[in-house]
């Protein structure tokens, strides 16, 4: 979540693989934060193709367009974001055991920072806000 300044991750959403529930939770956070954009990491494989996880992400994002019609919604290539996050955590002194649960958090901040640094160029626009 960000209002254009310093990205911060959302709290972990326990979802039991329910894309509609995740979409509602993300939309609620966006409303509370007065967000105008939602950036969702798209888990592509190393060659840039989409697999099962990317398909699941697209299903959740389809639900998100209904849950957050007032936000622009983008997909952003998240390849290697977890590896970069692990490196950052290791550099900060975290052990493999202590970084469990933190990798996704650090990766999500990196995805949003990358999106802003590139001005959104390369993002896949999924939904344009209805005002």
PDB file of C-alpha atoms in Angstrom:
ATOM      1  CA  UNK A   1       0.000   0.000   0.000  1.00  0.00           C
ATOM      2  CA  UNK A   2       1.289   3.478  -0.768  1.00  0.00           C
ATOM      3  CA  UNK A   3      -0.038   6.940  -1.340  1.00  0.00           C
ATOM      4  CA  UNK A   4       3.013   7.628  -3.496  1.00  0.00           C
ATOM      5  CA  UNK A   5       5.611   8.122  -0.783  1.00  0.00           C
ATOM      6  CA  UNK A   6       6.991   5.142   1.092  1.00  0.00           C
ATOM      7  CA  UNK A   7       5.503   1.777   0.156  1.00  0.00           C
ATOM      8  CA  UNK A   8       4.503  -0.483   3.013  1.00  0.00           C
ATOM      9  CA  UNK A   9       3.146  -3.986   2.845  1.00  0.00           C
ATOM     10  CA  UNK A  10      -0.360  -5.014   3.770  1.00  0.00           C
ATOM     11  CA  UNK A  11      -0.731  -7.336   6.724  1.00  0.00           C
ATOM     12  CA  UNK A  12      -0.719 -10.999   5.796  1.00  0.00           C
ATOM     13  CA  UNK A  13      -4.152 -12.041   4.537  1.00  0.00           C
ATOM     14  CA  UNK A  14      -5.113 -15.574   5.580  1.00  0.00           C
ATOM     15  CA  UNK A  15      -7.261 -16.674   2.685  1.00  0.00           C
ATOM     16  CA  UNK A  16      -7.512 -20.461   2.315  1.00  0.00           C
ATOM     17  CA  UNK A  17      -7.236 -19.973  -1.454  1.00  0.00           C
ATOM     18  CA  UNK A  18     -10.373 -17.828  -1.635  1.00  0.00           C
ATOM     19  CA  UNK A  19      -9.699 -15.135  -4.278  1.00  0.00           C
ATOM     20  CA  UNK A  20     -12.910 -13.226  -3.530  1.00  0.00           C
ATOM     21  CA  UNK A  21     -11.970 -12.955   0.151  1.00  0.00           C
ATOM     22  CA  UNK A  22      -8.463 -11.713  -0.720  1.00  0.00           C
ATOM     23  CA  UNK A  23      -9.930  -9.175  -3.166  1.00  0.00           C
ATOM     24  CA  UNK A  24     -12.324  -7.830  -0.518  1.00  0.00           C
ATOM     25  CA  UNK A  25      -9.524  -7.530   2.046  1.00  0.00           C
ATOM     26  CA  UNK A  26      -7.197  -5.726  -0.389  1.00  0.00           C
ATOM     27  CA  UNK A  27     -10.021  -3.402  -1.474  1.00  0.00           C
ATOM     28  CA  UNK A  28     -10.800  -2.581   2.166  1.00  0.00           C
ATOM     29  CA  UNK A  29      -7.160  -1.711   2.850  1.00  0.00           C
ATOM     30  CA  UNK A  30      -7.098   0.445  -0.285  1.00  0.00           C
ATOM     31  CA  UNK A  31     -10.215   2.318   0.871  1.00  0.00           C
ATOM     32  CA  UNK A  32      -8.764   2.910   4.347  1.00  0.00           C
ATOM     33  CA  UNK A  33      -5.511   4.201   2.872  1.00  0.00           C
ATOM     34  CA  UNK A  34      -7.292   6.331   0.238  1.00  0.00           C
ATOM     35  CA  UNK A  35      -5.280   4.514  -2.425  1.00  0.00           C
ATOM     36  CA  UNK A  36      -5.937   5.349  -6.046  1.00  0.00           C
ATOM     37  CA  UNK A  37      -3.881   2.479  -7.461  1.00  0.00           C
ATOM     38  CA  UNK A  38      -3.412  -1.161  -6.590  1.00  0.00           C
ATOM     39  CA  UNK A  39      -0.343  -2.973  -7.874  1.00  0.00           C
ATOM     40  CA  UNK A  40      -0.435  -6.760  -7.789  1.00  0.00           C
ATOM     41  CA  UNK A  41       2.661  -8.852  -8.394  1.00  0.00           C
ATOM     42  CA  UNK A  42       2.267 -11.275 -11.295  1.00  0.00           C
ATOM     43  CA  UNK A  43       4.295 -14.443 -10.639  1.00  0.00           C
ATOM     44  CA  UNK A  44       5.788 -15.221 -14.042  1.00  0.00           C
ATOM     45  CA  UNK A  45       8.219 -18.064 -14.611  1.00  0.00           C
ATOM     46  CA  UNK A  46      11.870 -17.327 -15.422  1.00  0.00           C
ATOM     47  CA  UNK A  47      11.084 -17.219 -19.153  1.00  0.00           C
ATOM     48  CA  UNK A  48       8.227 -14.742 -18.657  1.00  0.00           C
ATOM     49  CA  UNK A  49       5.421 -17.241 -19.098  1.00  0.00           C
ATOM     50  CA  UNK A  50       2.372 -17.676 -16.929  1.00  0.00           C
ATOM     51  CA  UNK A  51       1.716 -20.822 -14.950  1.00  0.00           C
ATOM     52  CA  UNK A  52      -0.768 -21.970 -12.341  1.00  0.00           C
ATOM     53  CA  UNK A  53       0.127 -19.287  -9.787  1.00  0.00           C
ATOM     54  CA  UNK A  54      -0.194 -16.501 -12.377  1.00  0.00           C
ATOM     55  CA  UNK A  55      -3.601 -17.867 -13.334  1.00  0.00           C
ATOM     56  CA  UNK A  56      -4.666 -17.825  -9.668  1.00  0.00           C
ATOM     57  CA  UNK A  57      -3.448 -14.236  -9.410  1.00  0.00           C
ATOM     58  CA  UNK A  58      -5.511 -13.232 -12.429  1.00  0.00           C
ATOM     59  CA  UNK A  59      -8.620 -14.825 -10.870  1.00  0.00           C
ATOM     60  CA  UNK A  60      -8.067 -12.788  -7.682  1.00  0.00           C
ATOM     61  CA  UNK A  61      -7.481  -9.611  -9.701  1.00  0.00           C
ATOM     62  CA  UNK A  62     -10.731 -10.162 -11.607  1.00  0.00           C
ATOM     63  CA  UNK A  63     -12.518 -10.206  -8.242  1.00  0.00           C
ATOM     64  CA  UNK A  64     -10.519  -7.152  -7.171  1.00  0.00           C
ATOM     65  CA  UNK A  65     -11.835  -5.096 -10.097  1.00  0.00           C
ATOM     66  CA  UNK A  66     -15.336  -5.605  -8.703  1.00  0.00           C
ATOM     67  CA  UNK A  67     -14.316  -5.021  -5.093  1.00  0.00           C
ATOM     68  CA  UNK A  68     -12.315  -1.833  -5.804  1.00  0.00           C
ATOM     69  CA  UNK A  69     -13.932  -0.105  -8.809  1.00  0.00           C
ATOM     70  CA  UNK A  70     -12.521   3.276  -7.717  1.00  0.00           C
ATOM     71  CA  UNK A  71      -8.883   2.178  -8.060  1.00  0.00           C
ATOM     72  CA  UNK A  72      -6.626   1.712 -11.038  1.00  0.00           C
ATOM     73  CA  UNK A  73      -5.401  -1.882 -10.890  1.00  0.00           C
ATOM     74  CA  UNK A  74      -2.128  -3.054 -12.393  1.00  0.00           C
ATOM     75  CA  UNK A  75      -0.221  -6.308 -12.681  1.00  0.00           C
ATOM     76  CA  UNK A  76       3.553  -6.042 -12.252  1.00  0.00           C
ATOM     77  CA  UNK A  77       6.157  -8.677 -13.130  1.00  0.00           C
ATOM     78  CA  UNK A  78       7.385 -10.001  -9.794  1.00  0.00           C
ATOM     79  CA  UNK A  79      10.059 -12.362 -11.135  1.00  0.00           C
ATOM     80  CA  UNK A  80      13.060 -12.619  -8.823  1.00  0.00           C
ATOM     81  CA  UNK A  81      11.439 -10.364  -6.180  1.00  0.00           C
ATOM     82  CA  UNK A  82      11.614 -13.119  -3.561  1.00  0.00           C
ATOM     83  CA  UNK A  83      15.280 -13.826  -4.328  1.00  0.00           C
ATOM     84  CA  UNK A  84      16.110 -10.118  -4.001  1.00  0.00           C
ATOM     85  CA  UNK A  85      14.136  -9.967  -0.746  1.00  0.00           C
ATOM     86  CA  UNK A  86      16.066 -12.955   0.654  1.00  0.00           C
ATOM     87  CA  UNK A  87      19.365 -11.261  -0.241  1.00  0.00           C
ATOM     88  CA  UNK A  88      18.300  -8.059   1.526  1.00  0.00           C
ATOM     89  CA  UNK A  89      17.251  -9.975   4.626  1.00  0.00           C
ATOM     90  CA  UNK A  90      20.524 -11.947   4.668  1.00  0.00           C
ATOM     91  CA  UNK A  91      22.476  -8.678   4.357  1.00  0.00           C
ATOM     92  CA  UNK A  92      20.485  -7.342   7.306  1.00  0.00           C
ATOM     93  CA  UNK A  93      21.585 -10.341   9.385  1.00  0.00           C
ATOM     94  CA  UNK A  94      18.486 -12.537   9.251  1.00  0.00           C
ATOM     95  CA  UNK A  95      18.965 -16.295   9.285  1.00  0.00           C
ATOM     96  CA  UNK A  96      16.971 -18.528   6.960  1.00  0.00           C
ATOM     97  CA  UNK A  97      14.777 -19.532   9.893  1.00  0.00           C
ATOM     98  CA  UNK A  98      14.150 -15.970  11.116  1.00  0.00           C
ATOM     99  CA  UNK A  99      13.247 -14.632   7.689  1.00  0.00           C
ATOM    100  CA  UNK A 100      10.332 -17.032   7.290  1.00  0.00           C
ATOM    101  CA  UNK A 101       7.246 -14.917   6.667  1.00  0.00           C
ATOM    102  CA  UNK A 102       9.301 -11.797   5.980  1.00  0.00           C
ATOM    103  CA  UNK A 103      10.353 -12.649   2.436  1.00  0.00           C
ATOM    104  CA  UNK A 104       6.916 -11.958   0.942  1.00  0.00           C
ATOM    105  CA  UNK A 105       6.641  -8.736   2.929  1.00  0.00           C
ATOM    106  CA  UNK A 106      10.007  -7.412   1.741  1.00  0.00           C
ATOM    107  CA  UNK A 107       9.307  -8.625  -1.806  1.00  0.00           C
ATOM    108  CA  UNK A 108       5.961  -6.785  -1.905  1.00  0.00           C
ATOM    109  CA  UNK A 109       7.628  -3.517  -0.910  1.00  0.00           C
ATOM    110  CA  UNK A 110      10.271  -4.096  -3.612  1.00  0.00           C
ATOM    111  CA  UNK A 111       7.587  -4.712  -6.235  1.00  0.00           C
ATOM    112  CA  UNK A 112       5.878  -1.433  -5.374  1.00  0.00           C
ATOM    113  CA  UNK A 113       9.185   0.472  -5.285  1.00  0.00           C
ATOM    114  CA  UNK A 114      10.047  -0.941  -8.716  1.00  0.00           C
ATOM    115  CA  UNK A 115       6.620   0.063 -10.066  1.00  0.00           C
ATOM    116  CA  UNK A 116       7.059   3.664  -8.840  1.00  0.00           C
ATOM    117  CA  UNK A 117      10.711   3.892  -9.933  1.00  0.00           C
ATOM    118  CA  UNK A 118       9.699   2.944 -13.477  1.00  0.00           C
ATOM    119  CA  UNK A 119       6.627   5.164 -13.440  1.00  0.00           C
ATOM    120  CA  UNK A 120       4.469   2.106 -14.025  1.00  0.00           C
ATOM    121  CA  UNK A 121       6.030   1.567 -17.465  1.00  0.00           C
ATOM    122  CA  UNK A 122       5.677  -2.105 -18.258  1.00  0.00           C
ATOM    123  CA  UNK A 123       2.669  -2.653 -16.018  1.00  0.00           C
ATOM    124  CA  UNK A 124      -0.365  -4.470 -17.337  1.00  0.00           C
ATOM    125  CA  UNK A 125      -3.401  -2.270 -16.791  1.00  0.00           C
ATOM    126  CA  UNK A 126      -6.268  -4.464 -15.630  1.00  0.00           C
ATOM    127  CA  UNK A 127      -8.775  -1.837 -14.562  1.00  0.00           C
ATOM    128  CA  UNK A 128      -9.148   1.916 -14.884  1.00  0.00           C
ATOM    129  CA  UNK A 129     -10.936   3.565 -11.991  1.00  0.00           C
ATOM    130  CA  UNK A 130     -14.594   4.422 -12.280  1.00  0.00           C
ATOM    131  CA  UNK A 131     -15.021   7.789 -10.556  1.00  0.00           C
TER     132      UNK A 131
END
